[in-house]
Tab-separated table of C-alpha atoms and ligand atoms in Angstrom:
chain	number	residue	atom	x	y	z
A	969	UNK	CA	0.000	0.000	0.000
A	970	UNK	CA	1.752	3.201	-1.167
A	971	UNK	CA	-0.748	5.844	-0.095
A	972	UNK	CA	0.016	7.785	3.149
A	973	UNK	CA	-1.710	6.601	6.347
A	974	UNK	CA	-5.181	7.996	6.922
A	975	UNK	CA	-5.702	10.354	9.875
A	976	UNK	CA	-8.193	9.219	12.533
A	977	UNK	CA	-9.753	12.018	14.613
A	978	UNK	CA	-9.303	10.319	17.995
A	979	UNK	CA	-11.226	13.036	19.851
A	980	UNK	CA	-14.213	12.439	17.602
A	981	UNK	CA	-14.094	8.693	18.229
A	982	UNK	CA	-13.608	8.894	22.012
A	983	UNK	CA	-16.292	11.578	22.452
A	984	UNK	CA	-18.801	9.589	20.410
A	985	UNK	CA	-17.898	6.381	22.249
A	986	UNK	CA	-18.474	8.023	25.638
A	987	UNK	CA	-21.832	9.370	24.430
A	988	UNK	CA	-22.983	5.893	23.425
A	989	UNK	CA	-21.646	4.486	26.701
A	990	UNK	CA	-24.129	6.717	28.524
A	991	UNK	CA	-27.120	5.012	26.858
A	992	UNK	CA	-28.760	1.999	28.458
A	993	UNK	CA	-26.738	1.538	31.667
A	994	UNK	CA	-28.392	-0.733	34.231
A	995	UNK	CA	-29.612	1.419	37.193
A	996	UNK	CA	-27.245	-0.577	39.440
A	997	UNK	CA	-24.372	0.791	37.343
A	998	UNK	CA	-23.409	-2.797	36.605
A	999	UNK	CA	-23.418	-3.171	32.863
A	1000	UNK	CA	-26.053	-2.430	30.276
A	1001	UNK	CA	-29.683	-3.299	29.580
A	1002	UNK	CA	-29.699	-2.268	25.914
A	1003	UNK	CA	-31.863	-5.263	25.068
A	1004	UNK	CA	-33.613	-5.824	21.764
A	1005	UNK	CA	-36.552	-3.482	21.232
A	1006	UNK	CA	-36.011	-1.826	24.597
A	1007	UNK	CA	-36.227	1.988	24.853
A	1008	UNK	CA	-32.462	1.981	25.452
A	1009	UNK	CA	-31.689	0.117	22.242
A	1010	UNK	CA	-33.990	2.408	20.268
A	1011	UNK	CA	-32.356	5.458	21.859
A	1012	UNK	CA	-28.942	4.114	20.811
A	1013	UNK	CA	-30.209	3.860	17.220
A	1014	UNK	CA	-31.606	7.401	17.358
A	1015	UNK	CA	-28.232	8.592	18.667
A	1016	UNK	CA	-26.443	6.768	15.855
A	1017	UNK	CA	-28.616	8.326	13.140
A	1018	UNK	CA	-28.185	11.786	14.641
A	1019	UNK	CA	-24.384	11.409	14.786
A	1020	UNK	CA	-24.338	10.059	11.213
A	1021	UNK	CA	-26.483	12.938	9.957
A	1022	UNK	CA	-24.033	15.398	11.566
A	1023	UNK	CA	-21.305	13.805	9.419
A	1024	UNK	CA	-23.366	14.429	6.307
A	1025	UNK	CA	-24.278	10.789	5.765
A	1026	UNK	CA	-27.737	9.858	4.432
A	1027	UNK	CA	-29.527	8.001	7.227
A	1028	UNK	CA	-32.334	5.457	6.943
A	1029	UNK	CA	-33.869	2.524	8.805
A	1030	UNK	CA	-35.481	-0.702	7.659
A	1031	UNK	CA	-38.360	-2.925	8.712
A	1032	UNK	CA	-36.159	-4.657	11.303
A	1033	UNK	CA	-35.244	-1.392	13.038
A	1034	UNK	CA	-31.678	-1.488	11.680
A	1035	UNK	CA	-30.084	1.919	11.102
A	1036	UNK	CA	-28.006	2.789	8.049
A	1037	UNK	CA	-25.862	5.755	7.075
A	1038	UNK	CA	-24.787	6.091	3.433
A	1039	UNK	CA	-22.012	7.972	1.665
A	1040	UNK	CA	-22.870	7.978	-2.046
A	1041	UNK	CA	-20.491	9.868	-4.334
A	1042	UNK	CA	-22.644	10.734	-7.399
A	1043	UNK	CA	-20.292	9.137	-9.936
A	1044	UNK	CA	-20.632	5.704	-8.283
A	1045	UNK	CA	-24.205	5.923	-7.009
A	1046	UNK	CA	-25.359	2.832	-8.892
A	1047	UNK	CA	-22.542	0.512	-7.741
A	1048	UNK	CA	-22.914	-1.931	-4.812
A	1049	UNK	CA	-21.780	-0.436	-1.504
A	1050	UNK	CA	-19.147	-1.580	0.929
A	1051	UNK	CA	-20.880	-1.955	4.298
A	1052	UNK	CA	-19.234	-1.824	7.719
A	1053	UNK	CA	-20.632	-1.611	11.229
A	1054	UNK	CA	-21.897	-3.808	14.064
A	1055	UNK	CA	-24.832	-4.002	16.521
A	1056	UNK	CA	-26.115	-1.657	19.265
A	1057	UNK	CA	-27.954	-4.066	21.554
A	1058	UNK	CA	-26.356	-5.721	24.604
A	1059	UNK	CA	-26.870	-8.832	26.663
A	1060	UNK	CA	-28.395	-8.257	30.128
A	1061	UNK	CA	-25.704	-6.641	32.342
A	1062	UNK	CA	-23.374	-6.676	29.340
A	1063	UNK	CA	-20.674	-4.245	28.326
A	1064	UNK	CA	-20.793	-1.375	25.831
A	1065	UNK	CA	-17.740	-2.548	23.872
A	1066	UNK	CA	-19.556	-5.590	22.435
A	1067	UNK	CA	-21.218	-4.156	19.333
A	1068	UNK	CA	-21.201	-0.505	20.364
A	1069	UNK	CA	-17.464	-0.195	19.763
A	1070	UNK	CA	-17.780	-1.435	16.177
A	1071	UNK	CA	-20.596	0.993	15.405
A	1072	UNK	CA	-18.774	4.044	16.775
A	1073	UNK	CA	-15.577	2.903	15.052
A	1074	UNK	CA	-17.491	2.679	11.773
A	1075	UNK	CA	-18.743	6.258	12.193
A	1076	UNK	CA	-15.202	7.383	12.931
A	1077	UNK	CA	-13.806	5.524	9.926
A	1078	UNK	CA	-16.559	7.042	7.776
A	1079	UNK	CA	-15.525	10.540	8.893
A	1080	UNK	CA	-11.924	9.797	7.921
A	1081	UNK	CA	-12.907	8.287	4.568
A	1082	UNK	CA	-15.147	11.243	3.703
A	1083	UNK	CA	-12.301	13.652	4.519
A	1084	UNK	CA	-9.715	11.577	2.624
A	1085	UNK	CA	-10.563	12.701	-0.919
A	1086	UNK	CA	-9.672	9.179	-2.110
A	1087	UNK	CA	-11.108	8.084	-5.498
A	1088	UNK	CA	-13.818	5.654	-4.356
A	1089	UNK	CA	-15.048	3.085	-6.855
A	1090	UNK	CA	-18.252	2.562	-4.873
A	1091	UNK	CA	-20.406	4.035	-2.090
A	1092	UNK	CA	-20.163	2.893	1.514
A	1093	UNK	CA	-22.827	2.173	4.127
A	1094	UNK	CA	-22.352	2.311	7.905
A	1095	UNK	CA	-24.649	-0.247	9.574
A	1096	UNK	CA	-26.074	-0.554	13.088
A	1097	UNK	CA	-27.959	-3.822	13.527
A	1098	UNK	CA	-30.741	-4.612	15.979
A	1099	UNK	CA	-31.086	-7.672	18.225
A	1100	UNK	CA	-27.768	-9.329	17.457
A	1101	UNK	CA	-27.580	-10.871	20.929
A	1102	UNK	CA	-30.937	-12.619	21.221
A	1103	UNK	CA	-31.411	-13.285	24.982
A	1104	UNK	CA	-34.678	-11.337	25.248
A	1105	UNK	CA	-36.738	-13.047	22.496
A	1106	UNK	CA	-34.447	-15.905	21.392
A	1107	UNK	CA	-34.121	-14.142	18.024
A	1108	UNK	CA	-30.368	-13.510	17.895
A	1109	UNK	CA	-28.929	-11.924	14.733
A	1110	UNK	CA	-32.442	-10.758	13.810
A	1111	UNK	CA	-31.239	-7.496	12.252
A	1112	UNK	CA	-28.667	-9.039	9.926
A	1113	UNK	CA	-30.914	-12.031	9.164
A	1114	UNK	CA	-33.610	-9.571	8.078
A	1115	UNK	CA	-31.165	-7.816	5.739
A	1116	UNK	CA	-30.021	-11.116	4.190
A	1117	UNK	CA	-33.444	-12.786	4.032
A	1118	UNK	CA	-32.445	-15.512	6.527
A	1119	UNK	CA	-35.269	-14.999	9.060
A	1120	UNK	CA	-37.414	-17.917	10.232
A	1121	UNK	CA	-40.721	-16.036	10.260
A	1122	UNK	CA	-42.564	-18.847	12.055
A	1123	UNK	CA	-40.054	-18.622	14.917
A	1124	UNK	CA	-40.165	-14.826	14.906
A	1125	UNK	CA	-43.984	-14.766	15.002
A	1126	UNK	CA	-44.000	-16.964	18.127
A	1127	UNK	CA	-41.203	-15.080	19.929
A	1128	UNK	CA	-41.888	-13.596	23.360
A	1129	UNK	CA	-39.776	-12.562	26.321
A	1130	UNK	CA	-39.844	-13.949	29.864
A	1131	UNK	CA	-42.329	-11.279	30.918
A	1132	UNK	CA	-44.711	-12.498	28.184
A	1133	UNK	CA	-44.270	-9.511	25.858
A	1134	UNK	CA	-44.320	-10.733	22.278
A	1135	UNK	CA	-41.725	-9.571	19.764
A	1136	UNK	CA	-44.654	-8.346	17.689
A	1137	UNK	CA	-45.783	-6.043	20.538
A	1138	UNK	CA	-42.251	-4.869	21.318
A	1139	UNK	CA	-41.670	-3.963	17.662
A	1140	UNK	CA	-45.053	-2.243	17.384
A	1141	UNK	CA	-44.090	-0.025	20.343
A	1142	UNK	CA	-41.505	1.477	17.982
A	1143	UNK	CA	-43.676	1.618	14.920
A	1144	UNK	CA	-42.344	-1.575	13.326
A	1145	UNK	CA	-44.684	-4.209	11.873
A	1146	UNK	CA	-43.353	-7.732	12.405
A	1147	UNK	CA	-45.172	-8.928	9.279
A	1148	UNK	CA	-43.119	-6.526	7.182
A	1149	UNK	CA	-39.763	-7.990	8.299
A	1150	UNK	CA	-39.267	-9.984	5.048
A	1151	UNK	CA	-39.261	-6.666	3.117
A	1152	UNK	CA	-35.899	-5.790	4.704
A	1153	UNK	CA	-34.190	-8.269	2.350
A	1154	UNK	CA	-35.210	-6.416	-0.814
A	1155	UNK	CA	-31.946	-4.498	-1.145
A	1156	UNK	CA	-29.311	-7.248	-1.030
A	1157	UNK	CA	-28.001	-6.342	-4.497
A	1158	UNK	CA	-26.888	-2.990	-3.047
A	1159	UNK	CA	-24.123	-4.683	-1.047
A	1160	UNK	CA	-20.559	-5.318	-2.283
A	1161	UNK	CA	-19.609	-6.888	1.036
A	1162	UNK	CA	-19.374	-6.298	4.787
A	1163	UNK	CA	-16.556	-5.650	7.272
A	1164	UNK	CA	-17.018	-5.700	11.057
A	1165	UNK	CA	-14.661	-4.444	13.760
A	1166	UNK	CA	-15.296	-6.010	17.166
A	1167	UNK	CA	-13.646	-6.766	20.489
A	1168	UNK	CA	-12.304	-10.335	20.605
A	1169	UNK	CA	-14.334	-11.171	23.721
A	1170	UNK	CA	-11.673	-13.731	24.605
A	1171	UNK	CA	-8.114	-13.787	26.030
A	1172	UNK	CA	-6.029	-14.870	23.019
A	1173	UNK	CA	-4.840	-11.517	21.620
A	1174	UNK	CA	-3.989	-10.135	25.060
A	1175	UNK	CA	-2.006	-13.299	25.940
A	1176	UNK	CA	-0.217	-13.208	22.568
A	1177	UNK	CA	0.516	-9.486	22.949
A	1178	UNK	CA	-0.867	-8.876	19.446
A	1179	UNK	CA	-3.075	-5.813	18.783
A	1180	UNK	CA	-5.055	-6.992	15.751
A	1181	UNK	CA	-6.605	-10.212	14.453
A	1182	UNK	CA	-8.302	-10.932	11.200
A	1183	UNK	CA	-11.015	-13.521	11.674
A	1184	UNK	CA	-10.933	-16.682	9.530
A	1185	UNK	CA	-14.408	-18.004	10.345
A	1186	UNK	CA	-17.381	-17.353	12.622
A	1187	UNK	CA	-18.441	-20.299	14.728
A	1188	UNK	CA	-21.737	-22.037	14.193
A	1189	UNK	CA	-24.154	-21.593	17.098
A	1190	UNK	CA	-27.017	-23.891	18.018
A	1191	UNK	CA	-29.242	-23.079	21.005
A	1192	UNK	CA	-31.359	-25.967	22.259
A	1193	UNK	CA	-34.151	-25.925	24.835
A	1194	UNK	CA	-34.662	-29.161	26.819
A	1195	UNK	CA	-38.101	-29.441	28.456
A	1196	UNK	CA	-38.187	-32.080	31.222
A	1197	UNK	CA	-41.676	-33.086	32.380
A	1198	UNK	CA	-41.902	-35.059	35.670
A	1199	UNK	CA	-44.429	-34.708	38.486
A	1200	UNK	CA	-44.647	-31.962	41.081
A	1201	UNK	CA	-44.972	-33.569	44.490
A	1202	UNK	CA	-44.297	-33.198	48.211
A	1203	UNK	CA	-40.600	-32.898	49.097
A	1204	UNK	CA	-41.108	-34.829	52.346
A	1205	UNK	CA	-43.788	-37.420	51.902
A	1206	UNK	CA	-43.110	-38.673	48.391
A	1207	UNK	CA	-41.220	-41.977	48.588
A	1208	UNK	CA	-37.728	-41.507	47.097
A	1209	UNK	CA	-38.019	-44.160	44.347
A	1210	UNK	CA	-41.265	-42.531	43.179
A	1211	UNK	CA	-39.991	-38.971	42.805
A	1212	UNK	CA	-40.260	-37.805	39.179
A	1213	UNK	CA	-37.826	-34.955	39.721
A	1214	UNK	CA	-37.356	-32.937	36.513
A	1215	UNK	CA	-34.515	-30.939	38.054
A	1216	UNK	CA	-32.455	-34.036	38.826
A	1217	UNK	CA	-32.790	-35.121	35.207
A	1218	UNK	CA	-31.548	-31.690	34.122
A	1219	UNK	CA	-28.676	-31.833	36.604
A	1220	UNK	CA	-27.590	-35.279	35.356
A	1221	UNK	CA	-27.688	-33.957	31.793
A	1222	UNK	CA	-25.576	-30.930	32.687
A	1223	UNK	CA	-22.868	-33.099	34.242
A	1224	UNK	CA	-22.830	-35.706	31.462
A	1225	UNK	CA	-22.951	-33.397	28.431
A	1226	UNK	CA	-20.448	-30.947	29.921
A	1227	UNK	CA	-18.003	-33.829	30.478
A	1228	UNK	CA	-18.597	-34.993	26.879
A	1229	UNK	CA	-17.777	-31.533	25.482
A	1230	UNK	CA	-14.754	-31.109	27.797
A	1231	UNK	CA	-13.317	-34.206	26.133
A	1232	UNK	CA	-13.488	-32.741	22.608
A	1233	UNK	CA	-11.568	-30.126	20.592
A	1234	UNK	CA	-13.207	-27.378	18.504
A	1235	UNK	CA	-16.501	-27.606	20.397
A	1236	UNK	CA	-17.804	-25.576	23.349
A	1237	UNK	CA	-21.103	-25.532	25.209
A	1238	UNK	CA	-22.876	-23.555	27.904
A	1239	UNK	CA	-25.934	-24.596	29.965
A	1240	UNK	CA	-26.855	-20.925	30.210
A	1241	UNK	CA	-30.415	-20.796	31.496
A	1242	UNK	CA	-32.636	-22.983	33.664
A	1243	UNK	CA	-36.163	-22.481	34.940
A	1244	UNK	CA	-37.859	-24.940	37.306
A	1245	UNK	CA	-41.536	-25.122	38.109
A	1246	UNK	CA	-42.919	-24.490	40.635
A	1247	UNK	CA	-39.413	-23.510	41.852
A	1248	UNK	CA	-40.273	-24.038	45.542
A	1249	UNK	CA	-37.873	-25.630	47.996
A	1250	UNK	CA	-40.405	-28.063	49.440
A	1251	UNK	CA	-41.847	-29.201	46.096
A	1252	UNK	CA	-40.371	-31.885	43.833
A	1253	UNK	CA	-39.876	-29.916	40.568
A	1254	UNK	CA	-42.469	-31.095	38.063
A	1255	UNK	CA	-41.019	-29.360	35.024
A	1256	UNK	CA	-37.757	-27.782	33.993
A	1257	UNK	CA	-36.611	-25.831	30.956
A	1258	UNK	CA	-32.834	-26.036	30.395
A	1259	UNK	CA	-31.312	-24.011	27.539
A	1260	UNK	CA	-27.965	-24.955	25.971
A	1261	UNK	CA	-25.662	-22.927	23.706
A	1262	UNK	CA	-23.483	-25.240	21.554
A	1263	UNK	CA	-20.735	-23.900	19.263
A	1264	UNK	CA	-18.254	-25.178	16.731
A	1265	UNK	CA	-16.763	-23.921	13.446
A	1266	UNK	CA	-17.253	-27.520	12.172
A	1267	UNK	CA	-20.873	-28.284	11.108
A	1268	UNK	CA	-20.526	-32.060	11.649
A	1269	UNK	CA	-19.380	-31.509	15.252
A	1270	UNK	CA	-22.513	-29.434	15.919
A	1271	UNK	CA	-24.689	-32.265	14.583
A	1272	UNK	CA	-22.905	-34.937	16.644
A	1273	UNK	CA	-23.045	-32.812	19.795
A	1274	UNK	CA	-26.763	-32.092	19.424
A	1275	UNK	CA	-27.522	-35.792	19.001
A	1276	UNK	CA	-25.365	-36.649	22.029
A	1277	UNK	CA	-27.083	-34.012	24.183
A	1278	UNK	CA	-30.576	-35.218	23.337
A	1279	UNK	CA	-29.781	-38.901	23.931
A	1280	UNK	CA	-28.106	-38.091	27.279
A	1281	UNK	CA	-31.138	-36.004	28.302
A	1282	UNK	CA	-33.552	-38.785	27.313
A	1283	UNK	CA	-31.580	-41.316	29.373
A	1284	UNK	CA	-31.337	-38.947	32.344
A	1285	UNK	CA	-35.088	-38.357	32.128
A	1286	UNK	CA	-35.932	-42.058	31.871
A	1287	UNK	CA	-34.001	-42.835	35.064
A	1288	UNK	CA	-36.394	-40.504	36.972
A	1289	UNK	CA	-39.615	-41.228	35.071
A	1290	UNK	CA	-39.304	-37.821	33.399
A	1291	UNK	CA	-40.146	-37.213	29.749
A	1292	UNK	CA	-38.245	-34.913	27.401
A	1293	UNK	CA	-39.161	-32.608	24.544
A	1294	UNK	CA	-36.608	-30.468	22.729
A	1295	UNK	CA	-36.654	-27.235	20.714
A	1296	UNK	CA	-33.742	-25.925	18.630
A	1297	UNK	CA	-34.627	-22.233	18.797
A	1298	UNK	CA	-31.477	-20.692	17.317
A	1299	UNK	CA	-29.368	-22.303	14.624
A	1300	UNK	CA	-26.683	-20.404	12.702
A	1301	UNK	CA	-24.206	-22.438	10.625
A	1302	UNK	CA	-20.454	-21.682	10.729
A	1303	UNK	CA	-19.366	-19.002	8.235
A	1304	UNK	CA	-15.893	-18.957	6.613
A	1305	UNK	CA	-14.827	-15.342	5.912
A	1306	UNK	CA	-13.427	-13.890	2.684
A	1307	UNK	CA	-9.723	-14.733	2.213
A	1308	UNK	CA	-8.870	-11.775	-0.093
A	1309	UNK	CA	-10.329	-9.397	2.500
A	1310	UNK	CA	-8.432	-11.102	5.318
A	1311	UNK	CA	-5.296	-10.205	3.334
A	1312	UNK	CA	-6.601	-6.621	2.970
A	1313	UNK	CA	-6.912	-6.383	6.769
A	1314	UNK	CA	-3.405	-7.793	7.230
A	1315	UNK	CA	-2.119	-5.318	4.639
A	1316	UNK	CA	-3.822	-2.454	6.471
A	1317	UNK	CA	-2.365	-3.550	9.805
A	1318	UNK	CA	1.183	-3.777	8.454
A	1319	UNK	CA	0.735	-0.413	6.651
A	1320	UNK	CA	0.133	0.950	10.162
A	1321	UNK	CA	3.058	-0.983	11.635
A	1322	UNK	CA	0.731	-3.238	13.640
A	1323	UNK	CA	1.311	-6.977	14.081
A	1324	UNK	CA	-1.711	-9.121	13.300
A	1325	UNK	CA	-2.681	-12.761	13.580
A	1326	UNK	CA	-5.587	-14.944	12.422
A	1327	UNK	CA	-8.257	-16.287	14.794
A	1328	UNK	CA	-11.501	-18.224	14.600
A	1329	UNK	CA	-14.351	-16.346	16.300
A	1330	UNK	CA	-16.086	-18.351	19.042
A	1331	UNK	CA	-18.564	-15.513	19.341
A	1332	UNK	CA	-21.370	-15.174	16.858
A	1333	UNK	CA	-21.503	-11.974	14.839
A	1334	UNK	CA	-23.577	-10.222	12.199
A	1335	UNK	CA	-20.584	-10.810	9.913
A	1336	UNK	CA	-21.413	-14.521	10.126
A	1337	UNK	CA	-24.854	-13.840	8.665
A	1338	UNK	CA	-23.785	-11.276	6.059
A	1339	UNK	CA	-20.956	-13.603	5.042
A	1340	UNK	CA	-23.484	-16.241	3.979
A	1341	UNK	CA	-24.565	-14.082	1.025
A	1342	UNK	CA	-21.648	-11.703	0.336
A	1343	UNK	CA	-17.896	-11.314	0.983
A	1344	UNK	CA	-17.373	-10.543	4.674
A	1345	UNK	CA	-14.419	-9.961	6.980
A	1346	UNK	CA	-13.851	-9.206	10.667
A	1347	UNK	CA	-11.185	-7.385	12.672
A	1348	UNK	CA	-10.618	-8.076	16.387
A	1349	UNK	CA	-8.903	-5.991	19.064
A	1350	UNK	CA	-7.910	-7.391	22.482
A	1351	UNK	CA	-10.326	-7.655	25.429
A	1352	UNK	CA	-8.835	-7.138	28.893
A	1353	UNK	CA	-8.547	-10.563	30.536
A	1354	UNK	CA	-10.779	-11.802	27.714
A	1355	UNK	CA	-13.895	-10.821	29.669
A	1356	UNK	CA	-17.104	-10.000	27.781
A	1357	UNK	CA	-20.889	-10.202	28.228
A	1358	UNK	CA	-20.205	-8.785	31.682
A	1359	UNK	CA	-19.838	-5.301	33.272
A	1360	UNK	CA	-16.058	-5.872	33.507
A	1361	UNK	CA	-15.779	-5.940	29.680
A	1362	UNK	CA	-13.023	-3.487	28.676
A	1363	UNK	CA	-10.656	-2.547	25.864
A	1364	UNK	CA	-8.231	0.375	26.150
A	1365	UNK	CA	-8.617	3.614	24.170
A	1366	UNK	CA	-5.315	2.899	22.401
A	1367	UNK	CA	-6.459	-0.598	21.421
A	1368	UNK	CA	-9.763	0.783	20.186
A	1369	UNK	CA	-8.054	3.489	18.123
A	1370	UNK	CA	-5.705	0.908	16.561
A	1371	UNK	CA	-8.822	-0.980	15.493
A	1372	UNK	CA	-10.408	2.131	14.008
A	1373	UNK	CA	-7.232	2.823	12.020
A	1374	UNK	CA	-7.169	-0.712	10.621
A	1375	UNK	CA	-10.865	-0.518	9.743
A	1376	UNK	CA	-10.426	2.805	7.943
A	1377	UNK	CA	-7.354	1.605	6.003
A	1378	UNK	CA	-9.076	-1.674	5.071
A	1379	UNK	CA	-12.204	0.136	3.926
A	1380	UNK	CA	-10.139	2.639	1.923
A	1381	UNK	CA	-8.341	-0.246	0.203
A	1382	UNK	CA	-11.605	-2.053	-0.641
A	1383	UNK	CA	-13.384	1.165	-1.673
A	1384	UNK	CA	-10.673	2.115	-4.178
A	1385	UNK	CA	-10.539	-1.337	-5.831
A	1386	UNK	CA	-12.317	-1.139	-9.163
A	1387	UNK	CA	-13.354	-4.834	-9.186
A	1388	UNK	CA	-17.018	-5.334	-10.026
B	2212	HGY	O1	-23.372	-14.899	21.673
B	2212	HGY	C1	-22.512	-14.409	20.956
B	2212	HGY	O2	-21.569	-15.085	20.604
B	2212	HGY	C2	-22.583	-12.993	20.478
B	2212	HGY	O3	-21.887	-12.161	21.369
B	2212	HGY	N1	-23.939	-12.570	20.312
B	2213	MN	MN1	-21.214	-8.631	19.448
B	2214	MN	MN1	-22.372	-10.398	22.310
């Protein structure tokens, strides 16, 4: 790369990042509650569009509540756009670096690109996705799935949160009609490809002492709900051999499947949520819902693991006279990313004098959905102690600014390539 390094306005980035960090904090001060279709998430999108408008970008939203900001030089207005961005929602008590960092970085890179005077061969689009995380309605990656036409409308129509609010109602509160979600996929031909900058959310870069990674693939994620049905009964009087304890079946399953996964490579799992009914100390639990998150970049490992989980749960249930039903409520296949763009990221990093490495992402990302239908690439920066999805999530200002520089240089490279 012969052109001089681009200048990043670090004050702009840090000021904007602090503004976003003020939106959606949990009242306890511990983390964020910027959940899908919450007032906080919608406020973050409003903030994004306002900031983008101030830059002179053309802002818009779609049927899924995603926000977009376009830079369209007239001479290339009809060519597919390079998109870059991330998501604005958080997990409960999550951090503001996960997603928010990538969106603010994209605004900052856009500012630099617009000021650069470089001869772009195409427009660019800054993207802020909704509901990437999924914990509220079980509809993770909804925003990017809407853009790419990958939504399971039957699942989306039945989605509700733990308070009983349906996704349909939550969307309607912000003027969005769930039935119109499929319309969001009408503009796919407008995209040349997608790049996402994100915190690693793991400890590898920090332990390696390397500031940048280009991501080779996004893991597949399968979330499975196990419903154990036994018999509620008296905790004292019910004879032990006759107790149909749904919670014991779940506990057996947790121990057995966790041990199975511990014995494998390239596969991880998390028994992340359990609800017992009636959830009273002196009542034998009659029913339990146990949700699992299973991940691997290898599709066949995901299949084998799902089959193993279900057979272990059936056996654990049978030993307590408990029946099992299962529901795979989230299923995103692994997504290999675009090799030529991985090289562009590595070229950008070395242009800036930054060492980079290649990593698989064990976190799911919108890039893993966009990458199913267009070229996609991801850049990681280090997370302190690898912590994420928690209030302690942190990346330093210097690390964040390195990431913004690499994003801007990568985007400039891809925007000035004349390939069709
Ligand atoms: O769950 C994930 O991997 C992502 O952070 N949504
Ligand atoms: Mn994320
Ligand atoms: Mn996340």
